Every structure is written in structure tokens, then in C-alpha cells.
Amino acid sequence: MASDSSRKSLQSTCSIDIDEIDEDLLNEKCCFGYMNLFTCLAMLAVVNLVVDIVGAILAMGTDIMFLFVVIAIGSMLCLAAIITSIREEKKRMVNLTKVWVVFKFLIMGLSALILILENSMELELTGITMSPINELWPLILLLPLFVLFLGAQYYISSRVVKLIAIRDEIYIIPSSPGSVRLRESLRVELERRKSKVSDGVAKF
């Protein structure tokens, strides 16, 4: 009974949802425990930048080359922000990189829509048009990679934000006796959850 009341008190005081904390997150792991979470996020940012640069090269001579140049510059800034946020553990900066991921999706979708509409208007005015595929093929070719790597970056960024929040709760220098008790309570709860999982695995 005392344990239940302690957990309720912890849940009401702590900004972290205890049920969402897992062992891989506490150990800074992802990809089934094979890769460091921060390293994975930085690698995904590099991969997305490379994909953008490849897209700009493939789109040379088309109307969407400028689009790829713009998003490549944005991805470069995003990579710099991720490296800084990892080194300094800035949760807000990681959240801003998540905003860029969503914004990048919107930019690509709107650009494709604008090109298709321009093509349709040119057909109505002149009767001569070029197939939209001729202009959009670099975007169409790279679309699966965009979806895969941007989605992965958004997910890993969310995990990193959660990990930094946990560290803030557990390891921040306490400024009052209450924060000391909160920190200790969170540690006890996490240890209880970890031992419960270990016992379940042993019984299985």
C-alpha cells in the first residue's frame, strides 16, 4: 500500500511518465540495444543531408533544383543543431530539429503540388506542356528515402528528448530537500521496474 502511494506521489510530482521509461532508453540505446541513441541521431542527420545533396545533383537543370538546395542548407543547419544539442544536452534544441523534419515534408509536398499546377496552367494557356514526371523524377526517386530517414530521425529525436528529460529529473543538482526526495524516489521506482522485468525473464 505504501509502495502504491509512493508511486502515485511520484507520478503527480514528476514531469516524466514512468510507464514510458524503458531500459534501452536509460542505457542510451536504440536499434534493439546495438547503437548509442545520440550517435544514431547524429548519423541520421548526416544521412538526410547526404540524401538532400544527392537530390540537388540529380535535379540539376530542373525547376526543383532550388528546392533541394534549400532543404540541403536546412539539413546542414539541422545537423549542426543536433551536434550542439547532443554535446550540451539541450532538449529544446532537439525539439526544434523535429520541427524542421515536419517542415521539410511540407516543403517537398507543396513544391511538388506547385509544379503540377504550373504545368496544368501552361497546358491550358499554350496547349504545350512537359510531363510533370520529367521535372519531379528526382523527388519521386528519393521519396521513399525521405520518408524512411526523416521518420527515423523524428522518432529518435523524440527518444533523445525523453532521455534528456529523464536526466534532468534524476541527475540535476538539487536546489531543495524536496528535489532530493524526488530524485531518490524516481531512482527507486526505476530500479523496481527493472528488477520486475528481470524476474519475469528469469521465470520465463
Short mmCIF file of C-alpha atoms in Angstrom, two decimals:
data_model
loop_
_atom_site.label_atom_id
_atom_site.label_comp_id
_atom_site.label_asym_id
_atom_site.label_seq_id
_atom_site.Cartn_x
_atom_site.Cartn_y
_atom_site.Cartn_z
CA MET A 1 0.00 0.00 0.00
CA ALA A 2 2.86 2.33 0.88
CA SER A 3 4.51 1.46 -2.41
CA ASP A 4 1.35 2.38 -4.36
CA SER A 5 1.02 5.72 -2.58
CA SER A 6 4.70 6.41 -3.23
CA ARG A 7 4.23 5.70 -6.94
CA LYS A 8 1.16 7.96 -7.11
CA SER A 9 3.08 10.73 -5.36
CA LEU A 10 5.97 10.27 -7.77
CA GLN A 11 3.70 10.35 -10.82
CA SER A 12 1.98 13.53 -9.62
CA THR A 13 5.25 15.31 -8.83
CA CYS A 14 7.48 14.10 -11.66
CA SER A 15 7.08 15.51 -15.16
CA ILE A 16 8.08 12.17 -16.71
CA ASP A 17 5.59 9.39 -17.41
CA ILE A 18 7.22 6.46 -15.57
CA ASP A 19 5.36 3.90 -17.71
CA GLU A 20 7.08 5.25 -20.85
CA ILE A 21 10.60 4.69 -19.50
CA ASP A 22 12.34 1.54 -20.73
CA GLU A 23 15.74 0.03 -20.06
CA ASP A 24 17.14 0.77 -23.53
CA LEU A 25 16.32 4.44 -23.05
CA LEU A 26 18.05 4.58 -19.67
CA ASN A 27 21.11 2.89 -21.21
CA GLU A 28 21.08 5.38 -24.12
CA LYS A 29 20.50 2.54 -26.59
CA CYS A 30 18.36 2.10 -29.70
CA CYS A 31 18.14 -0.36 -32.63
CA PHE A 32 17.45 -3.23 -30.22
CA GLY A 33 20.25 -2.14 -27.93
CA TYR A 34 23.02 -2.21 -30.55
CA MET A 35 23.59 1.52 -31.07
CA ASN A 36 24.00 4.58 -28.89
CA LEU A 37 20.95 6.83 -29.08
CA PHE A 38 22.87 10.09 -29.54
CA THR A 39 25.18 8.57 -32.17
CA CYS A 40 22.19 7.23 -34.09
CA LEU A 41 20.54 10.66 -34.17
CA ALA A 42 23.72 12.31 -35.48
CA MET A 43 24.14 9.60 -38.13
CA LEU A 44 20.55 10.01 -39.31
CA ALA A 45 21.07 13.76 -39.64
CA VAL A 46 24.18 13.12 -41.77
CA VAL A 47 22.31 10.60 -43.94
CA ASN A 48 19.44 13.05 -44.51
CA LEU A 49 21.94 15.73 -45.52
CA VAL A 50 23.60 13.34 -47.99
CA VAL A 51 20.21 12.42 -49.48
CA ASP A 52 19.42 16.12 -49.95
CA ILE A 53 22.76 16.73 -51.69
CA VAL A 54 22.20 13.73 -53.98
CA GLY A 55 18.74 15.11 -54.75
CA ALA A 56 20.21 18.50 -55.67
CA ILE A 57 22.71 16.82 -58.02
CA LEU A 58 20.00 14.70 -59.66
CA ALA A 59 17.72 17.73 -60.01
CA MET A 60 20.28 19.89 -61.85
CA GLY A 61 18.61 21.52 -64.83
CA THR A 62 15.09 21.14 -63.42
CA ASP A 63 12.86 23.58 -61.57
CA ILE A 64 13.18 21.71 -58.29
CA MET A 65 16.97 22.02 -58.05
CA PHE A 66 16.50 25.17 -55.95
CA LEU A 67 14.18 23.18 -53.66
CA PHE A 68 16.86 20.59 -52.95
CA VAL A 69 19.49 23.29 -52.40
CA VAL A 70 17.26 24.99 -49.82
CA ILE A 71 16.45 21.79 -47.92
CA ALA A 72 20.13 20.73 -48.05
CA ILE A 73 21.09 24.01 -46.37
CA GLY A 74 18.33 23.45 -43.83
CA SER A 75 19.55 19.90 -43.18
CA MET A 76 23.09 21.21 -42.69
CA LEU A 77 21.86 23.66 -40.05
CA CYS A 78 19.80 20.86 -38.51
CA LEU A 79 22.91 18.66 -38.28
CA ALA A 80 24.82 21.47 -36.55
CA ALA A 81 21.93 21.96 -34.12
CA ILE A 82 21.80 18.23 -33.35
CA ILE A 83 25.54 18.04 -32.67
CA THR A 84 25.30 21.06 -30.35
CA SER A 85 22.20 19.75 -28.57
CA ILE A 86 23.84 16.35 -28.03
CA ARG A 87 27.01 17.85 -26.59
CA GLU A 88 25.14 20.26 -24.32
CA GLU A 89 22.02 18.09 -23.82
CA LYS A 90 19.60 20.85 -24.83
CA LYS A 91 16.11 19.41 -25.02
CA ARG A 92 14.60 22.49 -26.63
CA MET A 93 17.12 22.47 -29.48
CA VAL A 94 16.36 18.81 -30.26
CA ASN A 95 12.66 19.70 -30.37
CA LEU A 96 13.44 22.43 -32.91
CA THR A 97 15.10 19.86 -35.18
CA LYS A 98 11.86 17.85 -35.04
CA VAL A 99 10.04 20.94 -36.29
CA TRP A 100 12.47 21.10 -39.23
CA VAL A 101 11.70 17.46 -40.12
CA VAL A 102 7.97 18.23 -40.35
CA PHE A 103 8.64 21.48 -42.22
CA LYS A 104 10.82 19.62 -44.72
CA PHE A 105 7.97 17.23 -45.52
CA LEU A 106 5.66 20.20 -46.10
CA ILE A 107 8.19 21.98 -48.33
CA MET A 108 8.58 18.95 -50.58
CA GLY A 109 4.85 18.31 -50.81
CA LEU A 110 3.97 21.94 -51.58
CA SER A 111 6.76 22.24 -54.16
CA ALA A 112 5.54 19.14 -55.98
CA LEU A 113 1.97 20.49 -55.93
CA ILE A 114 3.07 23.90 -57.27
CA LEU A 115 4.99 22.30 -60.14
CA ILE A 116 1.98 20.19 -61.11
CA LEU A 117 -0.34 23.23 -61.01
CA GLU A 118 2.09 25.32 -63.08
CA ASN A 119 2.27 22.53 -65.62
CA SER A 120 -1.53 22.36 -65.84
CA MET A 121 -1.83 26.15 -66.30
CA GLU A 122 0.79 26.11 -69.04
CA LEU A 123 -1.16 23.40 -70.82
CA GLU A 124 -4.35 25.48 -70.70
CA LEU A 125 -2.62 28.64 -72.00
CA THR A 126 -0.36 27.22 -74.71
CA GLY A 127 -1.54 23.70 -75.31
CA ILE A 128 2.10 22.59 -74.99
CA THR A 129 3.38 21.06 -71.83
CA MET A 130 6.05 18.81 -70.46
CA SER A 131 5.17 15.76 -68.40
CA PRO A 132 5.41 16.54 -64.67
CA ILE A 133 7.41 13.32 -64.29
CA ASN A 134 10.28 14.94 -66.22
CA GLU A 135 10.51 17.63 -63.56
CA LEU A 136 9.60 15.61 -60.49
CA TRP A 137 11.53 12.39 -61.09
CA PRO A 138 14.37 13.23 -58.63
CA LEU A 139 11.79 13.89 -55.91
CA ILE A 140 9.82 10.74 -56.79
CA LEU A 141 13.01 8.66 -56.85
CA LEU A 142 14.15 9.85 -53.42
CA LEU A 143 10.72 9.99 -51.77
CA PRO A 144 10.99 6.55 -50.08
CA LEU A 145 14.38 7.53 -48.62
CA PHE A 146 12.97 10.86 -47.42
CA VAL A 147 10.08 9.13 -45.67
CA LEU A 148 12.29 6.42 -44.14
CA PHE A 149 15.15 8.56 -42.83
CA LEU A 150 13.10 11.61 -41.84
CA GLY A 151 10.64 9.38 -39.99
CA ALA A 152 13.52 7.63 -38.23
CA GLN A 153 15.11 10.98 -37.32
CA TYR A 154 11.84 12.25 -35.87
CA TYR A 155 11.39 9.08 -33.78
CA ILE A 156 14.97 9.04 -32.47
CA SER A 157 14.75 12.78 -31.72
CA SER A 158 11.68 12.09 -29.58
CA ARG A 159 13.63 9.41 -27.71
CA VAL A 160 16.55 11.77 -27.15
CA VAL A 161 14.22 14.48 -25.80
CA LYS A 162 12.73 11.94 -23.39
CA LEU A 163 16.19 10.77 -22.29
CA ILE A 164 17.37 14.33 -21.62
CA ALA A 165 14.18 14.96 -19.62
CA ILE A 166 14.89 11.85 -17.53
CA ARG A 167 18.44 13.01 -16.90
CA ASP A 168 17.15 16.41 -15.86
CA GLU A 169 14.85 14.76 -13.33
CA ILE A 170 17.41 12.31 -11.96
CA TYR A 171 20.78 13.97 -12.22
CA ILE A 172 20.09 17.70 -11.94
CA ILE A 173 21.79 19.38 -8.97
CA PRO A 174 19.07 19.63 -6.30
CA SER A 175 18.13 23.08 -5.07
CA SER A 176 15.85 21.95 -2.24
CA PRO A 177 15.26 18.93 0.02
CA GLY A 178 12.13 18.13 -1.97
CA SER A 179 14.09 17.71 -5.18
CA VAL A 180 16.44 15.31 -3.40
CA ARG A 181 13.50 13.13 -2.34
CA LEU A 182 12.01 13.27 -5.82
CA ARG A 183 15.27 12.22 -7.40
CA GLU A 184 15.68 9.32 -4.97
CA SER A 185 12.04 8.24 -5.44
CA LEU A 186 12.49 8.16 -9.20
CA ARG A 187 15.62 6.05 -8.86
CA VAL A 188 13.81 3.59 -6.57
CA GLU A 189 10.86 3.33 -8.97
CA LEU A 190 13.11 2.71 -11.97
CA GLU A 191 15.06 0.04 -10.07
CA ARG A 192 11.78 -1.63 -9.07
CA ARG A 193 10.61 -1.73 -12.69
CA LYS A 194 13.96 -3.06 -13.87
CA SER A 195 14.04 -5.86 -11.26
CA LYS A 196 10.43 -6.79 -12.08
CA VAL A 197 11.32 -7.21 -15.76
CA SER A 198 14.43 -9.24 -14.87
CA ASP A 199 12.39 -11.56 -12.60
CA GLY A 200 9.83 -12.07 -15.36
CA VAL A 201 12.53 -13.00 -17.86
CA ALA A 202 14.13 -15.42 -15.37
CA LYS A 203 10.81 -17.16 -14.72
CA PHE A 204 10.15 -17.45 -18.45
#
